[in-house]
Every structure is written in structure tokens, then in C-alpha cells.
Tab-separated table of C-alpha atoms in Angstrom:
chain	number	residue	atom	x	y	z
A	279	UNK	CA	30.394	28.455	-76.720
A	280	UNK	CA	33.041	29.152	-74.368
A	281	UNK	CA	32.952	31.607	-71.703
A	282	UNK	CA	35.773	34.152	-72.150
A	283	UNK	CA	36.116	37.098	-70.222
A	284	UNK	CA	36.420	40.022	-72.701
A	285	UNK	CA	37.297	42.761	-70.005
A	286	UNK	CA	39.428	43.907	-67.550
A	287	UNK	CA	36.857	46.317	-65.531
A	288	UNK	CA	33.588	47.518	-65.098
A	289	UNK	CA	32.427	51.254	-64.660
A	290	UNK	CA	30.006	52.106	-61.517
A	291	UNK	CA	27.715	54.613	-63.468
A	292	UNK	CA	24.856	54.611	-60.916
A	293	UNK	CA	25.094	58.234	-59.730
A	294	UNK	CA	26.861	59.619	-63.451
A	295	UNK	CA	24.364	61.487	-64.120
A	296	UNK	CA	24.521	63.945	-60.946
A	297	UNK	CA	28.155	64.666	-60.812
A	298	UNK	CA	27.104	68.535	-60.368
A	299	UNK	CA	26.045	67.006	-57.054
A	300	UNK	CA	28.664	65.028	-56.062
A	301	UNK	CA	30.001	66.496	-53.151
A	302	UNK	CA	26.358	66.886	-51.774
A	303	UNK	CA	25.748	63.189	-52.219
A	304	UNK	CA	29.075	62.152	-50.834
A	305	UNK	CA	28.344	64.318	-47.747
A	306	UNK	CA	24.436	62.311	-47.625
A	307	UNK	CA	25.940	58.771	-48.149
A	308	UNK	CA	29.038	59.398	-45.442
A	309	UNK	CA	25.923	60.930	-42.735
A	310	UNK	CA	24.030	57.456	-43.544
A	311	UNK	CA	26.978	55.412	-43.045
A	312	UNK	CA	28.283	57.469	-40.174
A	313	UNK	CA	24.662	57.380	-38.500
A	314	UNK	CA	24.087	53.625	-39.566
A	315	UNK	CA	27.472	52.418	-38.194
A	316	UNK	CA	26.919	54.106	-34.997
A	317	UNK	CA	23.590	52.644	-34.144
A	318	UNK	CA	24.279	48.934	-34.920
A	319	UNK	CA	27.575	49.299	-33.143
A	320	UNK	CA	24.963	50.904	-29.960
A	321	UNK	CA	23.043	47.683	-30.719
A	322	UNK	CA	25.601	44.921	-30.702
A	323	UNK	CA	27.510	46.592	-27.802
A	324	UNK	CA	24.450	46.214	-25.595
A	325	UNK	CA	23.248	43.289	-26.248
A	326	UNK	CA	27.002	41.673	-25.940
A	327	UNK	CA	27.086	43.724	-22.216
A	328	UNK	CA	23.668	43.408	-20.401
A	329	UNK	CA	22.742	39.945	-19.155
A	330	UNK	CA	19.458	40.905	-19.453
A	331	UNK	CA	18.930	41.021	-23.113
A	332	UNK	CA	20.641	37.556	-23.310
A	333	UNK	CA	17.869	36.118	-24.772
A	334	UNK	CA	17.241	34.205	-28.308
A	335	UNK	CA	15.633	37.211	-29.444
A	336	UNK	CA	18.233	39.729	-28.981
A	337	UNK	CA	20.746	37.434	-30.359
A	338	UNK	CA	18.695	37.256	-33.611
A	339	UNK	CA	18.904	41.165	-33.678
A	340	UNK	CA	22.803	41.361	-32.932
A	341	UNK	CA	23.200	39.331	-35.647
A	342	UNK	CA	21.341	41.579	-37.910
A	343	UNK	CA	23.303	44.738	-36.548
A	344	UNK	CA	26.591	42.754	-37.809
A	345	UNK	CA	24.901	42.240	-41.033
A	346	UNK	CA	23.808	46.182	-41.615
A	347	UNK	CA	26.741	47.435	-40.539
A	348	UNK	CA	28.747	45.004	-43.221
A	349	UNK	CA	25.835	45.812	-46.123
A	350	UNK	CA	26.946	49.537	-45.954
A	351	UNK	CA	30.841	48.748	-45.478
A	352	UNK	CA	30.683	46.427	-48.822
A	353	UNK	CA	28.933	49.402	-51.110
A	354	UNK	CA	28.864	53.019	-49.604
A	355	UNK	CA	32.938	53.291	-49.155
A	356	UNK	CA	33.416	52.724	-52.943
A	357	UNK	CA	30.344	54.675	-53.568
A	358	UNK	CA	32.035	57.649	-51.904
A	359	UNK	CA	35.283	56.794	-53.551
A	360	UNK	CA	33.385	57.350	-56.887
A	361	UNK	CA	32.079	60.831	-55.879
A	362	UNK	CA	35.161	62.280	-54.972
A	363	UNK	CA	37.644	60.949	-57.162
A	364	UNK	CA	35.499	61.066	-60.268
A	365	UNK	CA	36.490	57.519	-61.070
A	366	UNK	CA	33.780	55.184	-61.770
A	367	UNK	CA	35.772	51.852	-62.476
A	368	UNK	CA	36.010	48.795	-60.618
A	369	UNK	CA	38.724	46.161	-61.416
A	370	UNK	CA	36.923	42.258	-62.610
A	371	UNK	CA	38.270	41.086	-59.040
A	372	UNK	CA	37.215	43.910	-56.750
A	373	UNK	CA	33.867	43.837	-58.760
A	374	UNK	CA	33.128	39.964	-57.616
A	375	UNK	CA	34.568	40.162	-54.740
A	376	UNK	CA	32.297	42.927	-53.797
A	377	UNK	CA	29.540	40.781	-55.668
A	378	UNK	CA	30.329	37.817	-52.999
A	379	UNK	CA	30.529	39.567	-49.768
A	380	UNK	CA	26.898	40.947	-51.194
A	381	UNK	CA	25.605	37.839	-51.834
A	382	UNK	CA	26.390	36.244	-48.600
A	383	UNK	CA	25.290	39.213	-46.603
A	384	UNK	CA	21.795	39.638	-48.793
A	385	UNK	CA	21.554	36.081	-48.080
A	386	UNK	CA	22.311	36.012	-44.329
A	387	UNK	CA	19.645	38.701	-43.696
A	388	UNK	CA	16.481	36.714	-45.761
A	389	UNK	CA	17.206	33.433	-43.499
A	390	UNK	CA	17.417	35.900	-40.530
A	391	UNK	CA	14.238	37.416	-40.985
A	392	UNK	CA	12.884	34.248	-41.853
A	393	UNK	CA	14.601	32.714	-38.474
A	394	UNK	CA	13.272	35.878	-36.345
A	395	UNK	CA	9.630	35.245	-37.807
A	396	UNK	CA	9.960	31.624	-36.038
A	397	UNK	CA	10.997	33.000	-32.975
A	398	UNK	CA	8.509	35.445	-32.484
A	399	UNK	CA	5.927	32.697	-33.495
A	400	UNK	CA	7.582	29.966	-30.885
A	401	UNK	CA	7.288	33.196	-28.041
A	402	UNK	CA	3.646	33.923	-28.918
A	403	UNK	CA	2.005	30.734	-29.313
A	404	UNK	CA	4.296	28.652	-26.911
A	405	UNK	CA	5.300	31.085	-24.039
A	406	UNK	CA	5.470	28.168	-21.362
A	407	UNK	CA	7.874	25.889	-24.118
A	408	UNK	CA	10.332	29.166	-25.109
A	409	UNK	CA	13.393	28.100	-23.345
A	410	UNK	CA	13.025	24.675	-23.980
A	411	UNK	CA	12.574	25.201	-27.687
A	412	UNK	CA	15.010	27.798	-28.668
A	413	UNK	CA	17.672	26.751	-26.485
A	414	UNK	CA	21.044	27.598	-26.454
A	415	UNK	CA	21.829	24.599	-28.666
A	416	UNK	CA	19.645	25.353	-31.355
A	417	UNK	CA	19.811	28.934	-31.641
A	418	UNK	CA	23.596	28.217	-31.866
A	419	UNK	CA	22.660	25.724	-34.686
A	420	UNK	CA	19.935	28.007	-36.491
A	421	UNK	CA	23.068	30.699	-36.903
A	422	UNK	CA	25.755	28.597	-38.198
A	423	UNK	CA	23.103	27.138	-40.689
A	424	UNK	CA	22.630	30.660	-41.651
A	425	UNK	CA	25.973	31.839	-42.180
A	426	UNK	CA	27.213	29.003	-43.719
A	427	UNK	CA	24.634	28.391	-46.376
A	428	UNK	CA	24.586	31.896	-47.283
A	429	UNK	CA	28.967	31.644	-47.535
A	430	UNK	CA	28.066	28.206	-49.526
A	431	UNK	CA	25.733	30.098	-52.001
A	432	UNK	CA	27.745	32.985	-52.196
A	433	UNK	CA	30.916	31.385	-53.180
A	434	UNK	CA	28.933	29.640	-55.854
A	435	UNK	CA	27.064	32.556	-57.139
A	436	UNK	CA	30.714	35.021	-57.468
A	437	UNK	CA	32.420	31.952	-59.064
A	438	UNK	CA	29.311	31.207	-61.738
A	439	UNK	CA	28.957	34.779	-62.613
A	440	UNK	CA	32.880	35.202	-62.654
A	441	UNK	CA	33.086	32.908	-66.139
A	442	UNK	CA	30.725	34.419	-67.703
A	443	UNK	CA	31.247	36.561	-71.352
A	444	UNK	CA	30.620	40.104	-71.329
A	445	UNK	CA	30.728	40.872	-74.555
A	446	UNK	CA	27.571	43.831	-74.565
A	447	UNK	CA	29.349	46.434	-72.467
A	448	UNK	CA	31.201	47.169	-69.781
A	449	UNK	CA	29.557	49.454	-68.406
A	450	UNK	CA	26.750	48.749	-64.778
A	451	UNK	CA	24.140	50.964	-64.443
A	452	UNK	CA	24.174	50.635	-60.914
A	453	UNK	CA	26.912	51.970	-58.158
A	454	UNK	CA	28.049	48.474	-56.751
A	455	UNK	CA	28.267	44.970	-58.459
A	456	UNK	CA	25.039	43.020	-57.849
A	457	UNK	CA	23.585	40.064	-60.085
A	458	UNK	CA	21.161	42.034	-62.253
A	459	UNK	CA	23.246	44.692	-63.663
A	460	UNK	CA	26.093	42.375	-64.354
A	461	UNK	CA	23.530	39.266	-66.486
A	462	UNK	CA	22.169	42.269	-68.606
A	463	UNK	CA	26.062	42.915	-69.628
A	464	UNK	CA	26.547	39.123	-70.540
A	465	UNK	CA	26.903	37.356	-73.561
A	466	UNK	CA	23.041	35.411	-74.053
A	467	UNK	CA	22.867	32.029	-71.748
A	468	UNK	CA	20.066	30.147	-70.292
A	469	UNK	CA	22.551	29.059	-67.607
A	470	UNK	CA	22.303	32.818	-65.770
A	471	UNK	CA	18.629	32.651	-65.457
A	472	UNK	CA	18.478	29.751	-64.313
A	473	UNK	CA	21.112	30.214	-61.395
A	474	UNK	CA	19.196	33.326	-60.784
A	475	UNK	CA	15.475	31.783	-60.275
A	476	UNK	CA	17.058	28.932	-58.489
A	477	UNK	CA	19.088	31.116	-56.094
A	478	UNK	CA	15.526	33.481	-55.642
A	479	UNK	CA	13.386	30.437	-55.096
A	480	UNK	CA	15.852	28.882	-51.640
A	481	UNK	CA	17.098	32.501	-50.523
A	482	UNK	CA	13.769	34.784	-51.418
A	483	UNK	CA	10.996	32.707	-51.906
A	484	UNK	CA	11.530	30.150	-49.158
A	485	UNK	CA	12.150	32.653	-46.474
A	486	UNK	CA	9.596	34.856	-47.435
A	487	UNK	CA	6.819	31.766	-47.487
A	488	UNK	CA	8.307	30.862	-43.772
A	489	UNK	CA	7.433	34.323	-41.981
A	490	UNK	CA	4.024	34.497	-43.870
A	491	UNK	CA	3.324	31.229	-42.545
A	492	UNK	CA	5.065	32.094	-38.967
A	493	UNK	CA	3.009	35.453	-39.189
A	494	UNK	CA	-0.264	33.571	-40.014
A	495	UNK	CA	-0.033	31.422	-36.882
A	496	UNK	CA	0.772	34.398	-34.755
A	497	UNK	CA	-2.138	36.045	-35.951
A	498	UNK	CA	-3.885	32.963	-35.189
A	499	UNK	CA	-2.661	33.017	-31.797
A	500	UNK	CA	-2.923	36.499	-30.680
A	501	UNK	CA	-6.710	36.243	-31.555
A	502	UNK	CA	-7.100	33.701	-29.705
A	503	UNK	CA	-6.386	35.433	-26.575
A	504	UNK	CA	-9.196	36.722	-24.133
A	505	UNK	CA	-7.275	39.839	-23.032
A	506	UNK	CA	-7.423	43.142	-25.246
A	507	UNK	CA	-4.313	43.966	-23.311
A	508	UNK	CA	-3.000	40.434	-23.640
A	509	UNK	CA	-3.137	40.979	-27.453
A	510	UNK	CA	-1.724	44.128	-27.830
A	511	UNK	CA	1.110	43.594	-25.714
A	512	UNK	CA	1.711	39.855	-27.980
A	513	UNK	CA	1.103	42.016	-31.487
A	514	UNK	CA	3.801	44.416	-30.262
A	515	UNK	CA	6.309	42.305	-29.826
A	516	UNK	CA	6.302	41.451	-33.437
A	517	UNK	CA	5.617	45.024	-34.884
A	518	UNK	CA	9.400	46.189	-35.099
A	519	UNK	CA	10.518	43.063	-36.842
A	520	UNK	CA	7.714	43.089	-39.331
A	521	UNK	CA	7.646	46.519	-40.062
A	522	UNK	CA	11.707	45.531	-41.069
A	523	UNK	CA	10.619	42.466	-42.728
A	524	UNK	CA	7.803	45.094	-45.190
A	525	UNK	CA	10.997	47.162	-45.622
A	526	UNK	CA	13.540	44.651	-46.651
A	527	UNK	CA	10.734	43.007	-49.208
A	528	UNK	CA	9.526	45.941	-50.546
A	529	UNK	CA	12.966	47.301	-52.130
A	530	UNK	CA	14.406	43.972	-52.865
A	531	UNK	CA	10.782	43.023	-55.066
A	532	UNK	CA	10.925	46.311	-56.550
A	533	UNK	CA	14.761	45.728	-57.535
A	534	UNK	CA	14.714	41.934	-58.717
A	535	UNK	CA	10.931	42.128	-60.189
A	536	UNK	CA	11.443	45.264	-62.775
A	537	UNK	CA	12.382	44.054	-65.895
A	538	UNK	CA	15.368	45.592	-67.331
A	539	UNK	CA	14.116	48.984	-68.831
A	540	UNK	CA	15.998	52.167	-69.224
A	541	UNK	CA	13.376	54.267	-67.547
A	542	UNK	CA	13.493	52.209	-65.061
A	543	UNK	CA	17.120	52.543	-64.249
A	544	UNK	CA	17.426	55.930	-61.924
A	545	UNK	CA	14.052	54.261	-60.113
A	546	UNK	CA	16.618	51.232	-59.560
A	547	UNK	CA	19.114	53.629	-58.107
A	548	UNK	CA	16.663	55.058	-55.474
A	549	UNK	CA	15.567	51.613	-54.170
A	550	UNK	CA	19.363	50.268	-53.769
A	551	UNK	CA	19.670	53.355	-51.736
A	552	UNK	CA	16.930	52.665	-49.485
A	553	UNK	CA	17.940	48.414	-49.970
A	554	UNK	CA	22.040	48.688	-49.002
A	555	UNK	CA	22.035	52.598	-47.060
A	556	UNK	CA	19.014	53.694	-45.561
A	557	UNK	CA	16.992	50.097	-44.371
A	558	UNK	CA	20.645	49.240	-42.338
A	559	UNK	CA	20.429	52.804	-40.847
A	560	UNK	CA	16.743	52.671	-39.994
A	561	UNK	CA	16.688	48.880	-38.350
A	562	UNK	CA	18.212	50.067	-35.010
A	563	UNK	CA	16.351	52.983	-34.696
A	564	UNK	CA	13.389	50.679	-35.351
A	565	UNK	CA	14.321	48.219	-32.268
A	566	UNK	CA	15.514	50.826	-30.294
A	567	UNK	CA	12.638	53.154	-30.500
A	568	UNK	CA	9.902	50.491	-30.443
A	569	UNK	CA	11.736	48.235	-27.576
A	570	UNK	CA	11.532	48.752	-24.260
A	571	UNK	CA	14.643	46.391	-22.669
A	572	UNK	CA	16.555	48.195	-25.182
A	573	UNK	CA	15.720	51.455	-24.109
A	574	UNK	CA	16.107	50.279	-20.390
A	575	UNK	CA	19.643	48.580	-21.276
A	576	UNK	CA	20.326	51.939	-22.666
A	577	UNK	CA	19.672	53.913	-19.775
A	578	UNK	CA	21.403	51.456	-17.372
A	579	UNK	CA	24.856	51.751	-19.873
A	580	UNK	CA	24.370	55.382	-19.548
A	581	UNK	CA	23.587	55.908	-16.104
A	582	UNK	CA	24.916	52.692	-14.217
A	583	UNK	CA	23.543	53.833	-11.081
């Protein structure tokens, strides 16, 4: 059959079932944006200032602040939009367009963590080799791999989902365009779920199976060494980025695993929160807190002296 596009827009309905509670949510989602914004911005402007955190690893971060800050920009602005206006529609190009810069971002942060996982395991189990491994010319080559694979499968993914019918409703039970909500609204074809489990399998599984194997080898390593200090001070090195990594997992699982289930739906809502608003906000904190240089860079930005 065809595809034909029987609509001109979709309706956010995500949060339509707490409008008496609008204005409080707006006033929660603009504090996590506000607070998130700040603290990647923090992040990125150190990082790009002190020489000292010039390193592969902070790179890997900076990149990641750039990526939470444009997670939130893509979905809370609408999202606020909705709860103060009242108006839950999204035109068919603002919805994909959204749906692309969502894909490419989701995307960008799985081969980052995945990346970050191999750096950490490079630093812990080849200290002496570091600089000679991730060298400038690789690292440069391990982000514009990144970036452009996840633009590549992006642009595929908006265009694919772009043809298809929607001839079930119009209506996304969710409060931005993402995949899921927008295949249960299509007209029945094999050709979604298959897009779907092949885009899961390079951008989800693949990464995922790359830090558990990074993380087994570091755990490997670190209990190898003599030291009880020696091993602490290797496992902490890798605690902030796996305690994002747990994060990141754990929401998107919950979110692509569920099967499509009306009960289900508000539980949906909670986890794209804590997936697109609150794991962007928390990631700085979690660096910052838990890293020392940071903390020192920090101090030496405020107090130059």
C-alpha cells in the first residue's frame, strides 16, 4: 500500500492530564532547564579555558555538556510552550524535525558513553601508552565518527518515519516527538519495526556491549593492582561516568522495553522526564562534584590568584 500522510499535526498530550498544574510544572521544567543550562555551560567554559583539563578525557565530557544542554533545548521549550499556552499541537514538520535533532543527539550520547568507557579502560590498564593511544589525531577522529554517524542515522530515521500513514490517530501520548509514540499512531508495517530493531541493535546494543566489555577489563585491571590505594584511586576515576552510564540505560530500557500499554503511559512520562530533563541536569553536577581538576579549575576561574 502506499504511504500517505493523512494529517497535518500531531497533539503533545503528555502532561493533559495535569493542566490544574500547569503553571507549577512550567515553573519545575524552566528551574531544570535553567539549572541544567547553567551547569553544562560551567562545564564547557572550563574545560575550553584551563590548559590543564586539556586532556582526552575532558574533551569526551565537553562534548557531552554540548549534547545535554541541546537534549533539553530540543524538548523542554515546547514543553513549556504547551503549559502556558494550553496548546498541545505540533505541526508534521516541527514534529520531525524535533524527531531528528532527537535522534542525532540520543545517538551522539550512546557512542559517547560507549567512547568514554574506552578511554577510561585505555587510562587504567595502559597508563604508560595514554598519550600515545588517544592522541590528538584519534580523539579528533573518534568525535567526527560520532557526530557524523549519529547526523547519518538521524537523517535516515526523520525521513523513514516522515512517509509513513497515520491513519489510527493523531494524537502522541508523550510531550515531544520520539519513535515510539509516533509507530503506535501508524498505519500496520513490518518496515517500522524493523528500522527500529536495526537502529537499537548499532546505536543501543553495540554501545552498550562496548562499555560492558571496556568495564570488564577495567575491573580486570584494577584487581590486578597490589595497592588498596592504587585501586581505589583507579575505580574512582571511572565512578562518575558509570554512575551516568546506569542513569542513561536505566530510563532509556525502561522507555524502549515497555510494550505499548495504557497503564503504562504516565510511567512513560516520568522516565522521559528523568531521560531528556533531569539526567542532562544531573551529569555536571555528577563530574563536578565527584572530580577533583574540575573542582580545582573551578576555584582557579573564580579566584585567579
Amino acid at each position: 500500500m502506499e504511504n500517505s500522510t493523512v494529517t497535518k499535526e500531531f497533539s503533545l498530550l503528555g502532561f493533559s492530564n495535569s493542566e490544574k498544574y500547569n503553571i507549577l510544572l512550567f515553573v519545575v521544567f524552566l528551574f531544570i532547564y535553567c539549572v541544567g543550562m547553567f551547569w553544562n555551560l560551567i562545564i564547557t567554559m572550563l574545560i575550553y579555558m584551563d590548559p590543564h583539563l586539556h586532556t582526552p578525557m575532558y574533551y569526551f565530557i565537553c562534548n557531552l555538556s554540548f549534547v545535554d544542554i541541546s537534549y533539553t533545548t530540543v524538548t523542554l521549550p515546547k514543553l513549556m510552550a504547551i503549559l502556558m499556552t494550553g496548546d498541545y499541537s505540533i505541526s508534521f514538520t516541527q514534529c520531525f524535525i524535533q524527531l531528528y535533532f532527537f535522534e542525532f543527539l540520543g545517538g551522539t550520547e550512546t557512542l559517547l558513553l560507549s567512547a568514554m568507557a574506552y578511554d577510561r579502560y585505555v587510562a587504567i590498564c595502559f597508563p604508560l601508552q595514554y598519550q600515545l593511544i588517544m592522541n590528538k589525531t584519534k580523539c579528533v577522529s573518534i568525535f567526527v565518527g560520532i557526530w557524523a554517524s549519529s547526523c547519518g542515522n538521524a537523517i535516515c530515521m526523520a525521513c523513514f518515519m516522515s512517509t509513513l500513514s497515520f491513519c489510527h490517530s493523531n494524537k502522541l501520548q508523550q510531550y515531544f516527538c520520539d519513535i515510539k509514540p509516533i509507530s503506535e499512531l501508524s498505519c500496520a508495517d513490518i518496515r517500522i519495526y524493523i528500522a527500529v530493531c536495526m537502529e537499537t541493535f548499532i546505536l543501543g546494543l553495540c554501545p552498550f556491549l562496548l562499555i560492558l566489555i571496556s568495564y570488564k577489563k577495567i575491573i580486570s585491571c584494577i584487581l590486578h593492582i597490589k595497592s588498596v590505594e592504587g585501586r581505589k584511586k583507579a575505580f574512582f576515576t571511572c565512578t562518575s561516568h558509570l554512575t551516568v552510564v546506569l542513569i542513561f540505560y536505566g530510563t532509556v530500557l525502561w522507555l524502549y522495553t515497555q510494550p505499548p500499554l495504557k497503564p503504562s503511559e504516565e510511567i512513560d512520562q516520568v522516565f522521559s522526564v528523568l531521560y531528556t530533563a533531569v539526567t542532562p541536569m544531573l551529569n555536571p553536577l555528577i563530574y563536578s562534584l565527584r572530580n577533583k581538576e574540575i573542582r580545582n579549575a573551578l576555584t582557579r576561574l573564580v579566584n585567579p590568584k
